[in-house]
């Protein structure tokens, strides 16, 4: 049953931050206290959408959702 277990990503924070910033994401709440990623819309935000990645993968793996919400004026936090 080992293949059914989730093995988390062990990417170090500096490498993850570099990858995220290249895709328009910023560390949230800060680089020193990384809990997720945030993307702001181009205009003032209507509100905030929180995306929880669940048991598989990681928050950065949900970055495909960011453009969809940003285009509608929402701030997106990937957790």
JSON list of C-alpha atoms in Angstrom, two decimals:
[
{"chain": "A", "resi": 1, "resn": "UNK", "atom": "CA", "xyz": [0.00, 0.00, 0.00]},
{"chain": "A", "resi": 2, "resn": "UNK", "atom": "CA", "xyz": [3.04, 2.28, -0.06]},
{"chain": "A", "resi": 3, "resn": "UNK", "atom": "CA", "xyz": [2.00, 3.60, -3.49]},
{"chain": "A", "resi": 4, "resn": "UNK", "atom": "CA", "xyz": [-1.18, 5.00, -1.90]},
{"chain": "A", "resi": 5, "resn": "UNK", "atom": "CA", "xyz": [0.74, 7.22, 0.51]},
{"chain": "A", "resi": 6, "resn": "UNK", "atom": "CA", "xyz": [1.31, 10.89, -0.21]},
{"chain": "A", "resi": 7, "resn": "UNK", "atom": "CA", "xyz": [4.98, 11.83, -0.07]},
{"chain": "A", "resi": 8, "resn": "UNK", "atom": "CA", "xyz": [5.27, 15.65, 0.24]},
{"chain": "A", "resi": 9, "resn": "UNK", "atom": "CA", "xyz": [7.52, 17.76, -1.97]},
{"chain": "A", "resi": 10, "resn": "UNK", "atom": "CA", "xyz": [10.80, 18.55, -0.20]},
{"chain": "A", "resi": 11, "resn": "UNK", "atom": "CA", "xyz": [11.76, 21.58, -2.32]},
{"chain": "A", "resi": 12, "resn": "UNK", "atom": "CA", "xyz": [13.65, 24.13, -0.22]},
{"chain": "A", "resi": 13, "resn": "UNK", "atom": "CA", "xyz": [11.98, 27.54, 0.26]},
{"chain": "A", "resi": 14, "resn": "UNK", "atom": "CA", "xyz": [14.50, 29.65, -1.74]},
{"chain": "A", "resi": 15, "resn": "UNK", "atom": "CA", "xyz": [14.11, 27.40, -4.80]},
{"chain": "A", "resi": 16, "resn": "UNK", "atom": "CA", "xyz": [10.29, 27.36, -4.45]},
{"chain": "A", "resi": 17, "resn": "UNK", "atom": "CA", "xyz": [10.19, 31.16, -4.11]},
{"chain": "A", "resi": 18, "resn": "UNK", "atom": "CA", "xyz": [12.27, 31.59, -7.28]},
{"chain": "A", "resi": 19, "resn": "UNK", "atom": "CA", "xyz": [9.97, 29.29, -9.23]},
{"chain": "A", "resi": 20, "resn": "UNK", "atom": "CA", "xyz": [6.83, 30.98, -7.89]},
{"chain": "A", "resi": 21, "resn": "UNK", "atom": "CA", "xyz": [8.04, 34.50, -8.64]},
{"chain": "A", "resi": 22, "resn": "UNK", "atom": "CA", "xyz": [8.70, 33.54, -12.27]},
{"chain": "A", "resi": 23, "resn": "UNK", "atom": "CA", "xyz": [5.02, 32.57, -12.55]},
{"chain": "A", "resi": 24, "resn": "UNK", "atom": "CA", "xyz": [3.72, 35.77, -10.90]},
{"chain": "A", "resi": 25, "resn": "UNK", "atom": "CA", "xyz": [3.24, 34.40, -7.40]},
{"chain": "A", "resi": 26, "resn": "UNK", "atom": "CA", "xyz": [4.67, 35.95, -4.23]},
{"chain": "A", "resi": 27, "resn": "UNK", "atom": "CA", "xyz": [5.34, 34.19, -0.92]},
{"chain": "A", "resi": 28, "resn": "UNK", "atom": "CA", "xyz": [2.50, 34.55, 1.58]},
{"chain": "A", "resi": 29, "resn": "UNK", "atom": "CA", "xyz": [2.45, 35.95, 4.21]},
{"chain": "A", "resi": 30, "resn": "UNK", "atom": "CA", "xyz": [6.20, 36.58, 3.72]},
{"chain": "A", "resi": 31, "resn": "UNK", "atom": "CA", "xyz": [9.36, 34.85, 2.51]},
{"chain": "A", "resi": 32, "resn": "UNK", "atom": "CA", "xyz": [10.42, 34.40, 6.14]},
{"chain": "A", "resi": 33, "resn": "UNK", "atom": "CA", "xyz": [7.13, 32.77, 7.14]},
{"chain": "A", "resi": 34, "resn": "UNK", "atom": "CA", "xyz": [6.13, 30.91, 3.98]},
{"chain": "A", "resi": 35, "resn": "UNK", "atom": "CA", "xyz": [2.68, 29.32, 4.20]},
{"chain": "A", "resi": 36, "resn": "UNK", "atom": "CA", "xyz": [1.49, 29.69, 0.61]},
{"chain": "A", "resi": 37, "resn": "UNK", "atom": "CA", "xyz": [1.48, 31.94, -2.45]},
{"chain": "A", "resi": 38, "resn": "UNK", "atom": "CA", "xyz": [-0.43, 35.09, -3.34]},
{"chain": "A", "resi": 39, "resn": "UNK", "atom": "CA", "xyz": [-1.25, 36.76, -6.64]},
{"chain": "A", "resi": 40, "resn": "UNK", "atom": "CA", "xyz": [-2.84, 40.19, -6.81]},
{"chain": "A", "resi": 41, "resn": "UNK", "atom": "CA", "xyz": [-5.12, 41.33, -9.67]},
{"chain": "A", "resi": 42, "resn": "UNK", "atom": "CA", "xyz": [-4.09, 44.31, -11.81]},
{"chain": "A", "resi": 43, "resn": "UNK", "atom": "CA", "xyz": [-6.87, 46.51, -10.36]},
{"chain": "A", "resi": 44, "resn": "UNK", "atom": "CA", "xyz": [-8.10, 46.75, -6.75]},
{"chain": "A", "resi": 45, "resn": "UNK", "atom": "CA", "xyz": [-9.24, 43.28, -5.64]},
{"chain": "A", "resi": 46, "resn": "UNK", "atom": "CA", "xyz": [-12.94, 42.40, -5.37]},
{"chain": "A", "resi": 47, "resn": "UNK", "atom": "CA", "xyz": [-11.99, 39.99, -2.61]},
{"chain": "A", "resi": 48, "resn": "UNK", "atom": "CA", "xyz": [-9.82, 36.97, -1.98]},
{"chain": "A", "resi": 49, "resn": "UNK", "atom": "CA", "xyz": [-10.10, 33.40, -3.24]},
{"chain": "A", "resi": 50, "resn": "UNK", "atom": "CA", "xyz": [-8.30, 30.82, -1.07]},
{"chain": "A", "resi": 51, "resn": "UNK", "atom": "CA", "xyz": [-7.33, 27.64, -2.92]},
{"chain": "A", "resi": 52, "resn": "UNK", "atom": "CA", "xyz": [-6.44, 24.63, -0.77]},
{"chain": "A", "resi": 53, "resn": "UNK", "atom": "CA", "xyz": [-4.46, 22.00, -2.66]},
{"chain": "A", "resi": 54, "resn": "UNK", "atom": "CA", "xyz": [-5.81, 19.05, -0.68]},
{"chain": "A", "resi": 55, "resn": "UNK", "atom": "CA", "xyz": [-3.87, 15.88, 0.04]},
{"chain": "A", "resi": 56, "resn": "UNK", "atom": "CA", "xyz": [-2.01, 15.52, -3.24]},
{"chain": "A", "resi": 57, "resn": "UNK", "atom": "CA", "xyz": [0.60, 17.79, -4.78]},
{"chain": "A", "resi": 58, "resn": "UNK", "atom": "CA", "xyz": [1.33, 21.25, -3.50]},
{"chain": "A", "resi": 59, "resn": "UNK", "atom": "CA", "xyz": [0.01, 24.79, -3.69]},
{"chain": "A", "resi": 60, "resn": "UNK", "atom": "CA", "xyz": [2.20, 25.71, -6.67]},
{"chain": "A", "resi": 61, "resn": "UNK", "atom": "CA", "xyz": [0.61, 22.85, -8.58]},
{"chain": "A", "resi": 62, "resn": "UNK", "atom": "CA", "xyz": [-2.63, 24.82, -8.56]},
{"chain": "A", "resi": 63, "resn": "UNK", "atom": "CA", "xyz": [-1.11, 27.88, -10.23]},
{"chain": "A", "resi": 64, "resn": "UNK", "atom": "CA", "xyz": [-3.19, 27.22, -13.36]},
{"chain": "A", "resi": 65, "resn": "UNK", "atom": "CA", "xyz": [-6.18, 28.65, -11.43]},
{"chain": "A", "resi": 66, "resn": "UNK", "atom": "CA", "xyz": [-4.53, 32.01, -10.79]},
{"chain": "A", "resi": 67, "resn": "UNK", "atom": "CA", "xyz": [-5.11, 33.63, -14.23]},
{"chain": "A", "resi": 68, "resn": "UNK", "atom": "CA", "xyz": [-8.78, 32.59, -14.17]},
{"chain": "A", "resi": 69, "resn": "UNK", "atom": "CA", "xyz": [-9.49, 34.40, -10.91]},
{"chain": "A", "resi": 70, "resn": "UNK", "atom": "CA", "xyz": [-7.14, 37.36, -11.50]},
{"chain": "A", "resi": 71, "resn": "UNK", "atom": "CA", "xyz": [-8.88, 38.08, -14.81]},
{"chain": "A", "resi": 72, "resn": "UNK", "atom": "CA", "xyz": [-12.13, 38.47, -12.85]},
{"chain": "A", "resi": 73, "resn": "UNK", "atom": "CA", "xyz": [-10.50, 40.86, -10.34]},
{"chain": "A", "resi": 74, "resn": "UNK", "atom": "CA", "xyz": [-9.88, 38.47, -7.46]},
{"chain": "A", "resi": 75, "resn": "UNK", "atom": "CA", "xyz": [-6.77, 38.15, -5.28]},
{"chain": "A", "resi": 76, "resn": "UNK", "atom": "CA", "xyz": [-5.70, 34.49, -5.13]},
{"chain": "A", "resi": 77, "resn": "UNK", "atom": "CA", "xyz": [-3.99, 32.76, -2.21]},
{"chain": "A", "resi": 78, "resn": "UNK", "atom": "CA", "xyz": [-2.74, 29.22, -2.86]},
{"chain": "A", "resi": 79, "resn": "UNK", "atom": "CA", "xyz": [-2.42, 27.26, 0.38]}
]
